[in-house]
Tab-separated table of C-alpha atoms in Angstrom:
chain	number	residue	atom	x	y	z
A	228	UNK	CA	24.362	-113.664	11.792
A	229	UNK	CA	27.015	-112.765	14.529
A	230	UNK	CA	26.487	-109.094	15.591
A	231	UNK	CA	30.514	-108.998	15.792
A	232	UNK	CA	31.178	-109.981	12.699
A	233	UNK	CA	33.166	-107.862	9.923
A	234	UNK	CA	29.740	-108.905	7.260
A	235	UNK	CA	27.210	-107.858	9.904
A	236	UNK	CA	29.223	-104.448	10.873
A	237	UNK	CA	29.118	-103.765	7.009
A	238	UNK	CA	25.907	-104.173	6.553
A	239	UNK	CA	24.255	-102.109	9.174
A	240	UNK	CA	26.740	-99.627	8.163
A	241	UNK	CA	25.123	-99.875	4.913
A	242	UNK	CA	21.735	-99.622	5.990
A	243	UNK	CA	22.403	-97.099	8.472
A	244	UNK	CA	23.740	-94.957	5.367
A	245	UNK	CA	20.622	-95.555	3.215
A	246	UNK	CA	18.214	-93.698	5.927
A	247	UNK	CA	20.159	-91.101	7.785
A	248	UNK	CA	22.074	-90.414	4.729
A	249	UNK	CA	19.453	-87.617	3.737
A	250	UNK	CA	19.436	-86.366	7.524
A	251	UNK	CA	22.358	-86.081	7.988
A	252	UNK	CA	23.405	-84.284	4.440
A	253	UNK	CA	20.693	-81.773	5.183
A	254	UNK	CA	22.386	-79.144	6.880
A	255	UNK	CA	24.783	-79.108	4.337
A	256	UNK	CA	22.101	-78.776	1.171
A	257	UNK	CA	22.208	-75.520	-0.563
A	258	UNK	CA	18.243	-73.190	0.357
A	259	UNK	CA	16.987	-72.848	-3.290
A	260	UNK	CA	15.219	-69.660	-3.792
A	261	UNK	CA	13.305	-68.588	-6.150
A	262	UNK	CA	13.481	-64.891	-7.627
A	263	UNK	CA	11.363	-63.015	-9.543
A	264	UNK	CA	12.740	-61.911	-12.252
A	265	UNK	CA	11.822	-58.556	-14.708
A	266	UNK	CA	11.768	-56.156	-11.720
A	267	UNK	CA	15.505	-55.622	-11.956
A	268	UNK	CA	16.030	-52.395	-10.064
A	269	UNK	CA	14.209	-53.491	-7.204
A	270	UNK	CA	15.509	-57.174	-7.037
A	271	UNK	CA	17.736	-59.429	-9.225
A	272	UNK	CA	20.590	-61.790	-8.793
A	273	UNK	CA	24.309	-60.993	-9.781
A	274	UNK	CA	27.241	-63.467	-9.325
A	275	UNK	CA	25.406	-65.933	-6.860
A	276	UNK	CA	24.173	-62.556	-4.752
A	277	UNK	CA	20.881	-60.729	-4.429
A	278	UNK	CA	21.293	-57.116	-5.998
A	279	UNK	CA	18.551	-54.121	-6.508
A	280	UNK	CA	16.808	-51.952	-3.970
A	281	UNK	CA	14.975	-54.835	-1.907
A	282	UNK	CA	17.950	-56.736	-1.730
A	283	UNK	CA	18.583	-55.062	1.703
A	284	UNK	CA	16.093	-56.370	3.465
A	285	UNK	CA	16.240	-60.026	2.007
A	286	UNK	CA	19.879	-60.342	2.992
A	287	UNK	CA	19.149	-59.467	6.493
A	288	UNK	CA	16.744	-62.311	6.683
A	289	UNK	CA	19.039	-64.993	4.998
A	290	UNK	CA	22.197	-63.421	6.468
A	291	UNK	CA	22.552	-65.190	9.982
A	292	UNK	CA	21.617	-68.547	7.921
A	293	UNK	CA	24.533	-71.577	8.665
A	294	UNK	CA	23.026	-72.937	4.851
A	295	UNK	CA	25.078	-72.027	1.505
A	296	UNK	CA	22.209	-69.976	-0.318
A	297	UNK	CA	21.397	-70.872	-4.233
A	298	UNK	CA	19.384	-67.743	-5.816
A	299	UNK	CA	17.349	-68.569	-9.145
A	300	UNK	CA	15.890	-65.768	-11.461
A	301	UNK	CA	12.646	-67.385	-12.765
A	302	UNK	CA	9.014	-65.781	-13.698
A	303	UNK	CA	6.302	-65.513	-11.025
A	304	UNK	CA	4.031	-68.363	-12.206
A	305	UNK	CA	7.018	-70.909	-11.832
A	306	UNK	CA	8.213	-69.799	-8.607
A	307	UNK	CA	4.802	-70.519	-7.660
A	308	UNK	CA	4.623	-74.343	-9.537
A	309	UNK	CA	7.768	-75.176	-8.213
A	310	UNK	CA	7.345	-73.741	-4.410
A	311	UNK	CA	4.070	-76.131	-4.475
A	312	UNK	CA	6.294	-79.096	-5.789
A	313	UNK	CA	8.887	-78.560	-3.300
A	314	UNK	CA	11.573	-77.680	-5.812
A	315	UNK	CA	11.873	-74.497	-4.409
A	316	UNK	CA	12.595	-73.758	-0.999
A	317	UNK	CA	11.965	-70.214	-0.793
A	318	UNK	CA	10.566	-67.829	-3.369
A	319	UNK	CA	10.502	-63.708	-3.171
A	320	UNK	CA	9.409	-61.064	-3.044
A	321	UNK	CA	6.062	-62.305	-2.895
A	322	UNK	CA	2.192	-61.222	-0.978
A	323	UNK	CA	-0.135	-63.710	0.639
A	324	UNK	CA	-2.796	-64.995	-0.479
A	325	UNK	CA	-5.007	-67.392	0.650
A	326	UNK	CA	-4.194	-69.564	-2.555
A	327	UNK	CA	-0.276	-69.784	-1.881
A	328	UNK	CA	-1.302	-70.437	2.154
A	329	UNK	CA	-2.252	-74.296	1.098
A	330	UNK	CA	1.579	-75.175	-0.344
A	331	UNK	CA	3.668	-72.761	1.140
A	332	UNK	CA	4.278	-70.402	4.343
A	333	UNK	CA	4.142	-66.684	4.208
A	334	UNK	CA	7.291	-65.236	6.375
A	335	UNK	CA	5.084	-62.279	7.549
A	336	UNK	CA	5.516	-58.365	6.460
A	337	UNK	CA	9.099	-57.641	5.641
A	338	UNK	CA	8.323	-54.532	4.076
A	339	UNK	CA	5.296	-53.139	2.481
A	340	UNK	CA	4.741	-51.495	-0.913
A	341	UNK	CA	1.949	-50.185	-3.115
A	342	UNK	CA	0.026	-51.243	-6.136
A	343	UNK	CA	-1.166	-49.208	-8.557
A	344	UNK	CA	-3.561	-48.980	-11.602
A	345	UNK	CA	-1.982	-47.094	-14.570
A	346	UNK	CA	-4.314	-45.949	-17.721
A	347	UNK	CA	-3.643	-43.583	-20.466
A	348	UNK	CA	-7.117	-42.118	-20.262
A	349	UNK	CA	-8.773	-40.628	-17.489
A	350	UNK	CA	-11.568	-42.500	-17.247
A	351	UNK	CA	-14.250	-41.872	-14.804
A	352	UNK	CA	-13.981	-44.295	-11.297
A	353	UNK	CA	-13.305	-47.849	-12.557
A	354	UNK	CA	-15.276	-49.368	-10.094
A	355	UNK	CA	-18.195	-47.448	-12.453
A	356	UNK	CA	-17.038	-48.607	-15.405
A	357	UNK	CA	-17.522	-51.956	-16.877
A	358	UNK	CA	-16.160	-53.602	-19.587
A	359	UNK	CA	-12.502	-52.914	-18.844
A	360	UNK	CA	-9.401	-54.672	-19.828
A	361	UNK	CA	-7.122	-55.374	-16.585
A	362	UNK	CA	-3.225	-56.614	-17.357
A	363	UNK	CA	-0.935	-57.685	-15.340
A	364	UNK	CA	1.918	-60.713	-14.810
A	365	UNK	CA	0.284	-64.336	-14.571
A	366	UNK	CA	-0.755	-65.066	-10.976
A	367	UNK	CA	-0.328	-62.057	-9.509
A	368	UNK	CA	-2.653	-61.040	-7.218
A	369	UNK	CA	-4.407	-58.425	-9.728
A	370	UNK	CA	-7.436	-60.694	-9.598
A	371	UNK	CA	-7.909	-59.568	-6.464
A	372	UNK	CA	-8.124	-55.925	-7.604
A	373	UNK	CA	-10.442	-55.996	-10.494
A	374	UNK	CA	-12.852	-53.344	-9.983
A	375	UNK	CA	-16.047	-52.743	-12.268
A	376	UNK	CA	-18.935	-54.976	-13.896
A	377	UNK	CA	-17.548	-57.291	-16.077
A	378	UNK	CA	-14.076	-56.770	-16.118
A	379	UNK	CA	-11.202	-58.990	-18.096
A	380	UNK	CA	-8.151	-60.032	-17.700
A	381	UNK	CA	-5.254	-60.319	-20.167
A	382	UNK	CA	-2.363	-61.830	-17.768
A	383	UNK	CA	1.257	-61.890	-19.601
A	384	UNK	CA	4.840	-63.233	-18.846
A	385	UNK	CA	6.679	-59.790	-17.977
A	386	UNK	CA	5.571	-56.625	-16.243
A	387	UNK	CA	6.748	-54.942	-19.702
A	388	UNK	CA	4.509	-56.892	-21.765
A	389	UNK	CA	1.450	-55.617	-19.319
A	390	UNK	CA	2.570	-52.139	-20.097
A	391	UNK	CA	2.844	-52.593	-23.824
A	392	UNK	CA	-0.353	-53.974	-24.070
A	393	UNK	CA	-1.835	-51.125	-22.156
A	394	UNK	CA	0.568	-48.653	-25.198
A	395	UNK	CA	-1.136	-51.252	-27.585
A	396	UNK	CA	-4.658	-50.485	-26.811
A	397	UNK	CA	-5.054	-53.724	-26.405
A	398	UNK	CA	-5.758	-52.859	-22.369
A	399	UNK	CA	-7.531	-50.304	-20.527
A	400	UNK	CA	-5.892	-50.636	-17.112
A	401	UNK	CA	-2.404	-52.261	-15.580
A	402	UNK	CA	-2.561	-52.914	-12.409
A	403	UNK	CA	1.099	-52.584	-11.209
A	404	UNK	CA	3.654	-51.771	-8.116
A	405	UNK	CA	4.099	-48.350	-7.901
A	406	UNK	CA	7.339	-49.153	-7.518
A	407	UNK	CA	8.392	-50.102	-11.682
A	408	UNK	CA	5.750	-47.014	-12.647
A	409	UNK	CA	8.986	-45.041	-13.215
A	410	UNK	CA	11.483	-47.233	-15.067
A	411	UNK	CA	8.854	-48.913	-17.703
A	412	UNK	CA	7.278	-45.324	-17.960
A	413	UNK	CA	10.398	-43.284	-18.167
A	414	UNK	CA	10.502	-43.580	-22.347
A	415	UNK	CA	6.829	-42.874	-22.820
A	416	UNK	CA	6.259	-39.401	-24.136
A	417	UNK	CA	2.655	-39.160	-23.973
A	418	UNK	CA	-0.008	-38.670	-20.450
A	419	UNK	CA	-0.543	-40.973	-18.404
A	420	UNK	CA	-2.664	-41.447	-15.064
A	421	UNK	CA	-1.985	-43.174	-11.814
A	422	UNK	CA	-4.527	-44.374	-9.340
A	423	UNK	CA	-4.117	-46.119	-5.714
A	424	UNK	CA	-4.514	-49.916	-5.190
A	425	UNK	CA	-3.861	-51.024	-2.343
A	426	UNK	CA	-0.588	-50.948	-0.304
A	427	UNK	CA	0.713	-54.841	0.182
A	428	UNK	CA	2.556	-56.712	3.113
A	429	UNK	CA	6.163	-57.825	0.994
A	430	UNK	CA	7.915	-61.046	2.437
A	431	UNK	CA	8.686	-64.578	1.123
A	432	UNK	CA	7.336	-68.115	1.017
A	433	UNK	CA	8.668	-71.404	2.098
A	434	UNK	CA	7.672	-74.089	0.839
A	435	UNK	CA	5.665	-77.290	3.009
A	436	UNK	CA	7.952	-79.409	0.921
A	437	UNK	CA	11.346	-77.599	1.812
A	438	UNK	CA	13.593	-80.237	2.931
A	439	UNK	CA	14.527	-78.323	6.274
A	440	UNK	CA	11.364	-78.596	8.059
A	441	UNK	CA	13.102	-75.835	10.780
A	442	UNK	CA	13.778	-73.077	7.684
A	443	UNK	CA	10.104	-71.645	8.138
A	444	UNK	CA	10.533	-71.224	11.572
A	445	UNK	CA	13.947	-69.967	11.102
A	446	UNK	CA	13.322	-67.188	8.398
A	447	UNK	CA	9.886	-65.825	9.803
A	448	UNK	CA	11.891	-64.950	13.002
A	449	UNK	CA	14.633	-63.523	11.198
A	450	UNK	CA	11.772	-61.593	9.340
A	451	UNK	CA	10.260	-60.046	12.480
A	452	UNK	CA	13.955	-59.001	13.413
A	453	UNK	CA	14.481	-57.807	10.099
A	454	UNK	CA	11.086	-55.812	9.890
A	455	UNK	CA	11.993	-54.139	13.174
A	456	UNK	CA	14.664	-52.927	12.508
A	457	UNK	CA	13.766	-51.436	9.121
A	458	UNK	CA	11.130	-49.662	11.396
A	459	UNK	CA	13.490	-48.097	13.329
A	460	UNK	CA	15.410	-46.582	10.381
């Protein structure tokens, strides 16, 4: 076929669209990120923008961004599944683990916080108590924190159902942020007792899937800026 002519221009126009197309619509792709949702005084998404008492630090990370930003409220466990199919981009606030490491990349400490366990009964040291009934959201990291001889879990959707179940009887210990102690305690009229966890390292994940292969790069740098300057205030 003649290089010159009109049919061969067309058609390596064509082909030329089929695989560059995606490269060169990347930049303008919207970052999908995943929030967690049922922690809405800390973080939660109003109106396209992320609201709530973390959502300082998160838009200092995404703010220098040239990307248009696409926020989904979704429970832990399926900002998790759909970080490690790549239909996330980005999912927060989240803590590394070892697990998440193989499908995703942790954007380092942003901020920290601390996790508690809450029981209505004082028991004696729970590491010296077996038997005990541990609740807490599905695949959070409370597996981590299980402490005496055969301990259970009883893993629900929302950080509310792990404290109901704990009003229920039907646990002995949540293991929680110390952070929502306060707003799913507030209506509870009876004692209750609070013992330290551990504190955390807060940040995000990005997916190994994302799209933009530069974003991890990208955000854990804005993440180090961000951190630093939370440390100076």
């Amino acid at each position: 076929m003649d290089r010159k002519s009109p049919t061969y221009r067309s058609l390596l126009t064509a082909v030329l669209a089929i695989f560059m197309g995606p490269v060169l619509a990347a930049p303008n792709q919207a970052v999908r990120i995943g929030v967690v949702e049922g922690i809405p005084r800390e973080i939660a998404v109003s109106e396209g923008h992320l609201v709530g008492r973390f959502s300082s630090f998160y838009n200092c990370v995404f703010d220098s961004l040239s990307m248009p930003l696409r926020f989904q409220k979704m429970p832990l466990a399926q900002i998790l599944y759909q970080l490690k199919k790549g239909r996330l981009d980005v999912g927060l606030p989240l803590v590394q683990t070892e697990e998440r490491d193989e499908y995703a990349e942790f954007g380092g400490r942003l901020f920290q916080t601390e996790y508690v366990y809450l029981l209505l009964d004082n028991l004696p040291p729970l590491d010296q108590t077996p038997g005990l009934t541990y609740s807490f959201i599905r695949r959070f990291v409370g597996e981590q924190l299980l402490l005496g001889e055969g301990a259970k879990m009883l893993a629900v959707s929302e950080w509310k159902q792990a404290v109901d179940m704990l009003k229920l009887g039907r646990a002995d210990v949540v293991i929680i942020p110390w952070v929502l102690l306060q707003p799913l305690m507030s209506d509870f009229k009876g004692q209750y007792f609070v013992r330290p966890a551990v504190w955390v390292d807060i940040s995000l994940y990005v997916s190994h899937l994302s799209g933009d292969k530069t974003l991890a790069e990208k955000l854990r740098a804005n993440v180090r800026r961000c951190r630093y300057r939370n440390d100076q205030n």
